[in-house]
Short mmCIF file of C-alpha atoms and ligand atoms in Angstrom, two decimals:
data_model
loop_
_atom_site.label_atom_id
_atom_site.label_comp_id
_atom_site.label_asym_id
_atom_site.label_seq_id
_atom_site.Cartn_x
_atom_site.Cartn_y
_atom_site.Cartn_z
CA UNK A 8 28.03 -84.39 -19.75
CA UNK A 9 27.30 -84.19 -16.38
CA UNK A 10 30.95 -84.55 -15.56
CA UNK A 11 31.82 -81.60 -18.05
CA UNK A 12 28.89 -79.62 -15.94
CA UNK A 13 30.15 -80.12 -12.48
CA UNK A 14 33.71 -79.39 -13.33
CA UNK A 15 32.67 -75.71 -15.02
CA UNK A 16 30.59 -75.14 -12.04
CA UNK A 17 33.30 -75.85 -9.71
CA UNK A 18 35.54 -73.21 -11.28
CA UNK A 19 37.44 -76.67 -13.23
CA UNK A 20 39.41 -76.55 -16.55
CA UNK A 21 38.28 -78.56 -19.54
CA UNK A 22 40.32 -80.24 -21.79
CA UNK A 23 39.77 -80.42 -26.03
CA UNK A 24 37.80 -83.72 -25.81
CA UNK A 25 34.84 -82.00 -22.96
CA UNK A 26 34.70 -79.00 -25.02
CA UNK A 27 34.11 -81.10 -28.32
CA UNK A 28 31.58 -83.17 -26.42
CA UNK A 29 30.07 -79.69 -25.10
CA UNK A 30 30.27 -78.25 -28.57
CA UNK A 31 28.60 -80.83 -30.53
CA UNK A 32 25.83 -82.38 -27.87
CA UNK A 33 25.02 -79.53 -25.48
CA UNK A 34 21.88 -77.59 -26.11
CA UNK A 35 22.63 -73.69 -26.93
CA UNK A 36 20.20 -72.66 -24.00
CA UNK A 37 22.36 -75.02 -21.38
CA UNK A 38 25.35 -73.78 -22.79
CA UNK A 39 24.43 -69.88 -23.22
CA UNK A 40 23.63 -70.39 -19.44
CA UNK A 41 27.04 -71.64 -18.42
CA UNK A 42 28.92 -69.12 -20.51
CA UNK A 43 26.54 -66.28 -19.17
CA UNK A 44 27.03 -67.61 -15.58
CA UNK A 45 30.97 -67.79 -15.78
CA UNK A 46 31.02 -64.04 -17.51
CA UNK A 47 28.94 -63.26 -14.80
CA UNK A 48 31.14 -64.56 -11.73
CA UNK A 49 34.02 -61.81 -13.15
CA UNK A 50 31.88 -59.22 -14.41
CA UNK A 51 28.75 -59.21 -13.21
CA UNK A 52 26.34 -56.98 -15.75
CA UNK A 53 29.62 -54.92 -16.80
CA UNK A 54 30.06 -54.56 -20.51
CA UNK A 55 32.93 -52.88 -21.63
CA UNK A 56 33.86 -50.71 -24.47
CA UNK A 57 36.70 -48.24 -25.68
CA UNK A 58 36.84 -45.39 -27.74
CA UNK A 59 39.06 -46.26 -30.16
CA UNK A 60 39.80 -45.56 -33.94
CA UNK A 61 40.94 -48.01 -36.52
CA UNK A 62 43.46 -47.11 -39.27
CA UNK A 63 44.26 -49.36 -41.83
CA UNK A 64 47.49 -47.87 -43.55
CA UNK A 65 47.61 -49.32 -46.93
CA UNK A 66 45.46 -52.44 -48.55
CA UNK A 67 48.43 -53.51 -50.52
CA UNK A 68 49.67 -57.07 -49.54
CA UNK A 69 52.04 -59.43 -50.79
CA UNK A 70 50.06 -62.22 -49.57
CA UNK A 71 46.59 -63.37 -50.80
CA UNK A 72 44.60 -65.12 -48.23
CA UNK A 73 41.93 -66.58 -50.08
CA UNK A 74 38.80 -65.40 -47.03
CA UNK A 75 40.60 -61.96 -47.38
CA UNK A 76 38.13 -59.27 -49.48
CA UNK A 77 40.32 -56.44 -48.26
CA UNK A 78 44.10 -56.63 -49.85
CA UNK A 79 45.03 -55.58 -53.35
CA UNK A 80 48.65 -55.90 -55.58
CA UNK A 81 49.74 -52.48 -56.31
CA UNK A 82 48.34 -50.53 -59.26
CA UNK A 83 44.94 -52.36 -58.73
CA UNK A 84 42.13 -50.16 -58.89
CA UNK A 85 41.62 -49.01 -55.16
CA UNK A 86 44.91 -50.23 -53.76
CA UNK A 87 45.89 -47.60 -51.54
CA UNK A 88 48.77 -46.40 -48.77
CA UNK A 89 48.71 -43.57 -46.61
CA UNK A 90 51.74 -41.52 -46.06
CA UNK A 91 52.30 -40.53 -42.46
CA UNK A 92 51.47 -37.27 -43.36
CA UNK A 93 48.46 -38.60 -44.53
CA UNK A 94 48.19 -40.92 -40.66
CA UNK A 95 49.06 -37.46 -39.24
CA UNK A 96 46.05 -35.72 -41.12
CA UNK A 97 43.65 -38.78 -40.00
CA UNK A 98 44.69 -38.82 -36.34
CA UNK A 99 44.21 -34.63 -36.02
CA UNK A 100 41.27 -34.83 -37.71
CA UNK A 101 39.20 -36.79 -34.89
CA UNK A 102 42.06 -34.66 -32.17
CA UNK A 103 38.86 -32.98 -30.83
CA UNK A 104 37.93 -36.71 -29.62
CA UNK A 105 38.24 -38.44 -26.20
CA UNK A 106 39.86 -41.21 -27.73
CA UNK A 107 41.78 -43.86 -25.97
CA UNK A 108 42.97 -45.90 -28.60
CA UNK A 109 44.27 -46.27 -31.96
CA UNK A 110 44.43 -49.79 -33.73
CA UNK A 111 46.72 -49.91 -36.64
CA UNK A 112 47.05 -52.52 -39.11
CA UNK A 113 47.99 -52.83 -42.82
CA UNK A 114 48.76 -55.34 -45.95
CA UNK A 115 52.41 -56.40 -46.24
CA UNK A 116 53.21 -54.09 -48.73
CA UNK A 117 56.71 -54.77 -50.10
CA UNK A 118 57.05 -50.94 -51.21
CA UNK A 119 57.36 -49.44 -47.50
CA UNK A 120 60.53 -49.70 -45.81
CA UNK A 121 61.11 -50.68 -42.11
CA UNK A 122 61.67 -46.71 -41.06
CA UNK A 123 57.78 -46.32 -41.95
CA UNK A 124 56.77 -48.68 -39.56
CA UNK A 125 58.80 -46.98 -36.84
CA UNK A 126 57.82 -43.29 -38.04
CA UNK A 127 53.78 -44.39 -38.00
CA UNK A 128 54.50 -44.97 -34.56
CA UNK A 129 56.21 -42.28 -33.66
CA UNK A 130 53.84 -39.75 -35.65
CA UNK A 131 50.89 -41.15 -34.08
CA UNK A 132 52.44 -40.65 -30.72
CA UNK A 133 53.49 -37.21 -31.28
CA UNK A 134 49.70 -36.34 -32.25
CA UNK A 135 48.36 -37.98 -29.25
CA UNK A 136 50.80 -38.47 -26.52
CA UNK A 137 48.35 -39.74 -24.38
CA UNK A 138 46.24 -42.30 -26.77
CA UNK A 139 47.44 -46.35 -26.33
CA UNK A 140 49.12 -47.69 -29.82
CA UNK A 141 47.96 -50.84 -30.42
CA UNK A 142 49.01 -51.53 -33.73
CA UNK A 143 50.82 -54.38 -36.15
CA UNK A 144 49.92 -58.40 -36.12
CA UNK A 145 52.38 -60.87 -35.54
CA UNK A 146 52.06 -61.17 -39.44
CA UNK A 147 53.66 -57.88 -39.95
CA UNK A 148 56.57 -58.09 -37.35
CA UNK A 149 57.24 -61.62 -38.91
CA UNK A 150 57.34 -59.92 -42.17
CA UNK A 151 59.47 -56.83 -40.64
CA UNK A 152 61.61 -59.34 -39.44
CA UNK A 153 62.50 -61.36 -42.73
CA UNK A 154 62.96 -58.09 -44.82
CA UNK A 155 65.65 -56.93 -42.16
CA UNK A 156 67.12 -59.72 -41.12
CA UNK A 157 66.39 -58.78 -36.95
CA UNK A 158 65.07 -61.37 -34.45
CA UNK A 159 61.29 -60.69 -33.54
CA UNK A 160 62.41 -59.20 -30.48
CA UNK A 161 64.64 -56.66 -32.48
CA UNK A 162 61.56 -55.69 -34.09
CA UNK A 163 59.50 -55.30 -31.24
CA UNK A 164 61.93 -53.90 -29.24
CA UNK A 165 62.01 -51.16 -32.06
CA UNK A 166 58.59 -50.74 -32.20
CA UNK A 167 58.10 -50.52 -28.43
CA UNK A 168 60.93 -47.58 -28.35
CA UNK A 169 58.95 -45.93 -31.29
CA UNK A 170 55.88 -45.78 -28.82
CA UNK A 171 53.72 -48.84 -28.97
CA UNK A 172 51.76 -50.14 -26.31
CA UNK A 173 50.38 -53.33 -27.65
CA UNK A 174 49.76 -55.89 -30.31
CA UNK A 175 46.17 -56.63 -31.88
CA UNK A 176 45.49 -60.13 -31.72
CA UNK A 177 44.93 -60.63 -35.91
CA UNK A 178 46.67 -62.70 -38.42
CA UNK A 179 46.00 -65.71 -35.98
CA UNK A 180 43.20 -67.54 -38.81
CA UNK A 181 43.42 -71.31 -37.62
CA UNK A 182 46.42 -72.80 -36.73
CA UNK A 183 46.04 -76.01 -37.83
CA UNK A 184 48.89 -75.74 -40.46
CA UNK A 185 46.21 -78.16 -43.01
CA UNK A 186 43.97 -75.37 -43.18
CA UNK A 187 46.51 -72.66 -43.22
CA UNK A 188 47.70 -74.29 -46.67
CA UNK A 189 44.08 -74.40 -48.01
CA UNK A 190 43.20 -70.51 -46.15
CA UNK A 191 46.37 -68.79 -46.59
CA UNK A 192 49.64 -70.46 -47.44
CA UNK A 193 51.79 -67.74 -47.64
CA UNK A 194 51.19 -66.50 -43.94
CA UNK A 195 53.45 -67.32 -40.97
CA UNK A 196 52.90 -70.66 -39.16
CA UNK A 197 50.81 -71.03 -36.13
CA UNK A 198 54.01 -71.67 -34.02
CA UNK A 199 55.81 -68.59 -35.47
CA UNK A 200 52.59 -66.50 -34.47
CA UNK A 201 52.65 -67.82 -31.02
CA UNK A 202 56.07 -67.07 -30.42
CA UNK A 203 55.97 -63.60 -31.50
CA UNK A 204 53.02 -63.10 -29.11
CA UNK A 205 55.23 -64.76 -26.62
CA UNK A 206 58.23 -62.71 -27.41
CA UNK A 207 56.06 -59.81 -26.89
CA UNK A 208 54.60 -60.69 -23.77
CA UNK A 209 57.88 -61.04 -22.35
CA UNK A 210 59.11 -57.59 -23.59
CA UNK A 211 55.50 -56.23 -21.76
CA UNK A 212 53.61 -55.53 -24.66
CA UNK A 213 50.34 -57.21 -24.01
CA UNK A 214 48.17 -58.54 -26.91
CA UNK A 215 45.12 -60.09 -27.97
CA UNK A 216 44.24 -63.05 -29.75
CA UNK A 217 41.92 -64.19 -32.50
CA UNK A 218 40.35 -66.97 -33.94
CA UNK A 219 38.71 -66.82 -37.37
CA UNK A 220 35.75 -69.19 -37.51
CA UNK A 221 33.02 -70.57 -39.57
CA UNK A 222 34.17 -71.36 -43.07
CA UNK A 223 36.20 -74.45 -43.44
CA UNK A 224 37.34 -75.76 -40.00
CA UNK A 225 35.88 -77.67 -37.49
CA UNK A 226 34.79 -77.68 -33.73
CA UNK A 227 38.10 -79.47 -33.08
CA UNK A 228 40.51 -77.49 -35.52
CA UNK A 229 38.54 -74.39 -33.54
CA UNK A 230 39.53 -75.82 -29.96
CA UNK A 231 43.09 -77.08 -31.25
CA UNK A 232 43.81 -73.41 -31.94
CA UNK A 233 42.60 -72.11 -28.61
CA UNK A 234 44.27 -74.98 -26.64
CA UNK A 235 47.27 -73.46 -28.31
CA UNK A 236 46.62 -69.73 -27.07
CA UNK A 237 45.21 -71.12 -23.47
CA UNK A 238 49.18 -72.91 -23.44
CA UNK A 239 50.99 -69.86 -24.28
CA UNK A 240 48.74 -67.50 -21.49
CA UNK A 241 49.45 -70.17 -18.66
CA UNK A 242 53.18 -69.46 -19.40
CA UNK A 243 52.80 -65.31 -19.70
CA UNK A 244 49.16 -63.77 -19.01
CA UNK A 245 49.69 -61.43 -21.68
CA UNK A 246 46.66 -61.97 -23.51
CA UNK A 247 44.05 -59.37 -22.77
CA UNK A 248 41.07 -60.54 -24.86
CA UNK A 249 40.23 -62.99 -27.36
CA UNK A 250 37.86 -62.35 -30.17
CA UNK A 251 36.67 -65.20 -32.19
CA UNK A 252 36.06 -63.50 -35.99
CA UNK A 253 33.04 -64.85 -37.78
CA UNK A 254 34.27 -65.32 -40.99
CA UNK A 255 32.96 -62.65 -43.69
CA UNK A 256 31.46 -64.76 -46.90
CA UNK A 257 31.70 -61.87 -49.72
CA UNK A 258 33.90 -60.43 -52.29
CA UNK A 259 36.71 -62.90 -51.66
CA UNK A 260 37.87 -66.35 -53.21
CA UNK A 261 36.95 -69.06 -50.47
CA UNK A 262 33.56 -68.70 -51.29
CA UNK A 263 32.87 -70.06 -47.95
CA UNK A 264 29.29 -70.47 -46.52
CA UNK A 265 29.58 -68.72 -43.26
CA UNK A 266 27.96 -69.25 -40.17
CA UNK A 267 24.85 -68.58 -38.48
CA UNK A 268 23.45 -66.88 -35.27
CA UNK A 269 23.38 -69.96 -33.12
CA UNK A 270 27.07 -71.41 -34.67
CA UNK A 271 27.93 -67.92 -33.47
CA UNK A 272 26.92 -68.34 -29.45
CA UNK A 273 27.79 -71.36 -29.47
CA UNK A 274 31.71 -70.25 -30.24
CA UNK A 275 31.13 -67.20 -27.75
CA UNK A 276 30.22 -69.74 -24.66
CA UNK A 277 32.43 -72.28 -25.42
CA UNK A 278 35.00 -69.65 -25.86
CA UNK A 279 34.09 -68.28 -22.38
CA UNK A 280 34.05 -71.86 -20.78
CA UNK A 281 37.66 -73.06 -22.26
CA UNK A 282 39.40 -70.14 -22.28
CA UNK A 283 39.47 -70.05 -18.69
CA UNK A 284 42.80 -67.70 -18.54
CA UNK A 285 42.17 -64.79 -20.59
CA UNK A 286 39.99 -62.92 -18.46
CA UNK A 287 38.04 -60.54 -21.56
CA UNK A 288 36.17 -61.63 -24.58
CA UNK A 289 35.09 -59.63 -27.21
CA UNK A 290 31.81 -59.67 -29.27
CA UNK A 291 33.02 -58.13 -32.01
CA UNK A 292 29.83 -56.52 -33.44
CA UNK A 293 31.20 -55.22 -37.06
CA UNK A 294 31.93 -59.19 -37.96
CA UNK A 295 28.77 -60.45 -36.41
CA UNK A 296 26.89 -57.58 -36.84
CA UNK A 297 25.30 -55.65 -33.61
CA UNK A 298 22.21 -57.95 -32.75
CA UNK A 299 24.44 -61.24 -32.57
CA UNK A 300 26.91 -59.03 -30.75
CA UNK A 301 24.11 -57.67 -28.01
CA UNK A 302 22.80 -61.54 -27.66
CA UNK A 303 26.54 -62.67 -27.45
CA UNK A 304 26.86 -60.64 -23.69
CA UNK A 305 24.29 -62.86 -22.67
CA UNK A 306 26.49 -66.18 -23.48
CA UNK A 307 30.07 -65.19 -22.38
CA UNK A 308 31.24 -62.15 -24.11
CA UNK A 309 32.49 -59.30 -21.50
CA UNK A 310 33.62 -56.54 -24.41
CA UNK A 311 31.81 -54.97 -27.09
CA UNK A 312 35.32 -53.51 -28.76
CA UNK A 313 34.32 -50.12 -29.74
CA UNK A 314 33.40 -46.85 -31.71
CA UNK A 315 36.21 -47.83 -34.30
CA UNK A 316 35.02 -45.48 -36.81
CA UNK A 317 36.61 -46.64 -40.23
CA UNK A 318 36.28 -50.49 -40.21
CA UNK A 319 37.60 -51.92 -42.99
CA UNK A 320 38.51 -55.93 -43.62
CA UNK A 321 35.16 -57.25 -42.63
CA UNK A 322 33.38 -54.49 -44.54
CA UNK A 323 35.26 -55.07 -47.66
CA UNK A 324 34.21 -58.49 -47.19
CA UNK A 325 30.47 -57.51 -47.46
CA UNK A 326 29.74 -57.12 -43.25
CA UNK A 327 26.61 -55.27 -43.12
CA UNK A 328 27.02 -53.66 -39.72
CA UNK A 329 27.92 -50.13 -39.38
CA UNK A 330 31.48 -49.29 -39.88
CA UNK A 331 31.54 -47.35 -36.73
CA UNK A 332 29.24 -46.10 -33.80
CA UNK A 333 28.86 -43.49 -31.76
CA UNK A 334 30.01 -43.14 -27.88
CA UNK A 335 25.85 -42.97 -27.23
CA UNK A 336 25.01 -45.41 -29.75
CA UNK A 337 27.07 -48.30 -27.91
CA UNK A 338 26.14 -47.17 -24.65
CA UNK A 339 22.59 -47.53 -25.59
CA UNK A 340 23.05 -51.00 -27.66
CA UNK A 341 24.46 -52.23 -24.22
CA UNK A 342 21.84 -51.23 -22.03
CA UNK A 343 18.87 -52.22 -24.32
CA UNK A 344 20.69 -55.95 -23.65
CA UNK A 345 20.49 -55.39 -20.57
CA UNK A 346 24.28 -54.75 -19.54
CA UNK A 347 25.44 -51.35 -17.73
CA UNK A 348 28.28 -50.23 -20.30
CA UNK A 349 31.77 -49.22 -18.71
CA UNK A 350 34.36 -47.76 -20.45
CA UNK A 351 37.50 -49.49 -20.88
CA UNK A 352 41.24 -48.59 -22.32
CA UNK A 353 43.61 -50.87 -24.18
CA UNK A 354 44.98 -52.49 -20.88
CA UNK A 355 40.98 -53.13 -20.02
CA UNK A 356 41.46 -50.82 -16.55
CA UNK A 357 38.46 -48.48 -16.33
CA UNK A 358 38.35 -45.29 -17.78
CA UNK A 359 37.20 -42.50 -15.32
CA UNK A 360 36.77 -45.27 -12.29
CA UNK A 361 39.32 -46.93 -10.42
CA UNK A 362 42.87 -47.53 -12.56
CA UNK A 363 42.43 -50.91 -11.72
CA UNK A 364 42.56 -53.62 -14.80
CA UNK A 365 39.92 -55.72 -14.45
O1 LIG B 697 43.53 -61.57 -39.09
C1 LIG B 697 40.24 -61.05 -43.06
C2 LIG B 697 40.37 -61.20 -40.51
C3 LIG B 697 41.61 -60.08 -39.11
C4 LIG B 697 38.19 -61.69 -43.30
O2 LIG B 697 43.01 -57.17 -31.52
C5 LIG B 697 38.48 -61.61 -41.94
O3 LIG B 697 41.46 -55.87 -30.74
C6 LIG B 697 36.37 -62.27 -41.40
O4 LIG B 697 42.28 -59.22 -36.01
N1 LIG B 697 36.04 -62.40 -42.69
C7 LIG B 697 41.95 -58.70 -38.65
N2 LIG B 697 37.59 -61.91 -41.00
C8 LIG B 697 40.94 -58.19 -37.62
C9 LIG B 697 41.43 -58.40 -36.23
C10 LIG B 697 40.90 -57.60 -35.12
C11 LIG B 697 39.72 -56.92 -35.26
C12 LIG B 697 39.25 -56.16 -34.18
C13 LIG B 697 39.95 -56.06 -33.01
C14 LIG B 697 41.15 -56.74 -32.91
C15 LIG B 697 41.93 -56.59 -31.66
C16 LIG B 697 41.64 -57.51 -33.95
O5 LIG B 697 40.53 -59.95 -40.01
C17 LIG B 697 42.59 -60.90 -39.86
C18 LIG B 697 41.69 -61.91 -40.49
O6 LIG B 697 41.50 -62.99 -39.62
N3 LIG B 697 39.75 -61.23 -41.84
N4 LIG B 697 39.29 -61.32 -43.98
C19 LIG B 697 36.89 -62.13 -43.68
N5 LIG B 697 36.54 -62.29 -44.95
FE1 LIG B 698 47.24 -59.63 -46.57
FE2 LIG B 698 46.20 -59.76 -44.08
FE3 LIG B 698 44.57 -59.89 -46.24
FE4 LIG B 698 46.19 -61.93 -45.68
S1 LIG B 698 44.48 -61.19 -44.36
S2 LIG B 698 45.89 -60.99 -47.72
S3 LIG B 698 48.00 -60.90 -44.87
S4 LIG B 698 45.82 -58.13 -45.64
#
């Protein structure tokens, strides 16, 4: 252990095996220090947010993860899809808004045609010229992709032209392609994920990354998947954040436990300590919930995402939090944990300071 110690305190990288040992031996209050130390090296007390709204376009989905509470087949009761004059109506209703962001995501639903993808984007950017798109997984461009016949790049490259700015890291899960059968068969491959994120890095659309965590995987199947992400941002640097999801237990047909507070810092600092290339990390308080999310600065995590307004997947899937907070409200959640809250955009440079990424 001591080993594993001296080579995080020199600035080292750890491989799988430390970070298992780490994982499984080291006590949280060692390990919440290490994660807290290394946030603090890059950050100092900064915690960042942006002021961003979510919009999930439609809930229908040809695919049926089985930890997903949010999709429905069309004609359910509740299935829904907006039309983009229903996207324009949602965008000019918050126009009054300093927002910075918009993150757009939908099911795959086999009803919209490749032109709505491409008009969402354009829509949205003619409502808000100056707001960052960061909208569609990999999942959806793979999907785009296979109904059309074009190459990922095609698809981004389409996308891009239409006015996005950059990919959200979801529709990662767990690579391991073992669980993926169990979690969700029908969803791209790990590898096809990866390359679209590194097919989009290389067009200059930056992206996050995800992990979803704490229902049927284990430490190793959790640092498998990020040894896979670290791999792909020592080739590009495109990754801007990563944001390990707690996994949601209701409404949906895993019927997974879920984890617990402690399972849930132990991911953040061990995600701060092996991820040693992707500068951000987000405690993302409307999976964990906003007291995890405050205690979860103080073990690693650098970003707090944001306002979001309308959240959605983890809410259908029984998240207690608040589906959105106000500009004040996450400025004072930061501060009460002791953290002096800076606001962020998409590209993580400072809003109103320097235009400097950080
Ligand atoms: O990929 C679905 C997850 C993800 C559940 O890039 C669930 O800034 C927990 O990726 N419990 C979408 N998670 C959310 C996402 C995201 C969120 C916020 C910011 C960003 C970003 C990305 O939601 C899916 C899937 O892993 N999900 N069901 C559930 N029951
Ligand atoms: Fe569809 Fe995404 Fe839900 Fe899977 S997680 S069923 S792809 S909406």
């Amino acid at each position: 252990m001591q080993k594993i110690f001296d080579t995080l305190l020199g600035g080292g990288r750890i491989s799988v095996e430390e970070a298992l040992t780490l994982a499984e031996s080291c006590d949280i209050h060692t390990l919440g220090e290490l994660g807290k130390a290394a946030r603090e090296r890059r950050f100092g007390d900064k915690a960042f947010w942006v002021y961003n709204q979510h919009l999930n376009f439609t809930n229908v989905c040809a695919n049926a993860c089985r930890f997903c509470a949010f999709s429905k087949r069309a004609g359910d009761e509740g299935a829904y899809t907006y039309s983009i004059d229903d996207i324009r109506q949602r965008i000019r209703e918050r126009a009054h808004e300093p927002i910075t962001e918009i993150h757009i995501v939908g099911g795959l639903n086999p009803d919209l045609p490749y032109s709505y993808y491409m008009d969402l984007i354009a829509a949205v950017r003619e409502e808000r010229p100056d707001i960052a798109i960061k909208a569609f997984t990999a999942v959806e461009v793979a999907y785009l992709a296979g109904q059309t016949g074009k190459s990922y790049a095609d698809v981004l490259t389409d996308m891009k032209s239409s006015g996005l700015n950059a990919l959200p890291g979801g529709g990662a899960e767990v690579f391991s392609p073992k669980l993926r059968q169990k979690l969700c068969p029908e969803k791209v491959s790990g590898d096809v994920w990866l390359e679209i994120h590194e097919t989009a890095h290389g067009l200059g659309l930056p992206t996050n990354c995800t992990l979803l965590f704490g229902h049927i995987e284990s430490w190793r199947d959790r640092l498998e998947h990020m040894a896979a992400l670290r791999d792909v941002q020592d080739r590009t640097g495109g990754f801007k954040v990563f944001i390990p999801l707690q996994y949601q237990p209701g409404n949906n047909p895993l019927e997974a436990e879920g984890t617990d507070g402690v399972d849930y810092l132990r991911m953040i600092a061990i995600s701060r300590l092996f991820m040693d290339n992707v500068p951000h990390l987000k405690a993302y308080w409307a999976f964990s919930g906003i007291k995890p999310a405050q205690m979860a600065l103080h073990a690693g995590a650098d970003d707090f995402d944001g306002t979001l307004v309308e959240e959605k997947v983890g809410h259908a899937a029984g998240a207690s939090s608040p589906t959105g907070m106000t500009v004040a409200k996450l400025e004072e959640t930061i501060r009460q944990a002791g953290f002096t809250p800076v606001e962020r955009n998409t590209f993580f440079e400072e809003v109103g300071g320097p235009t400097q990424a950080v």
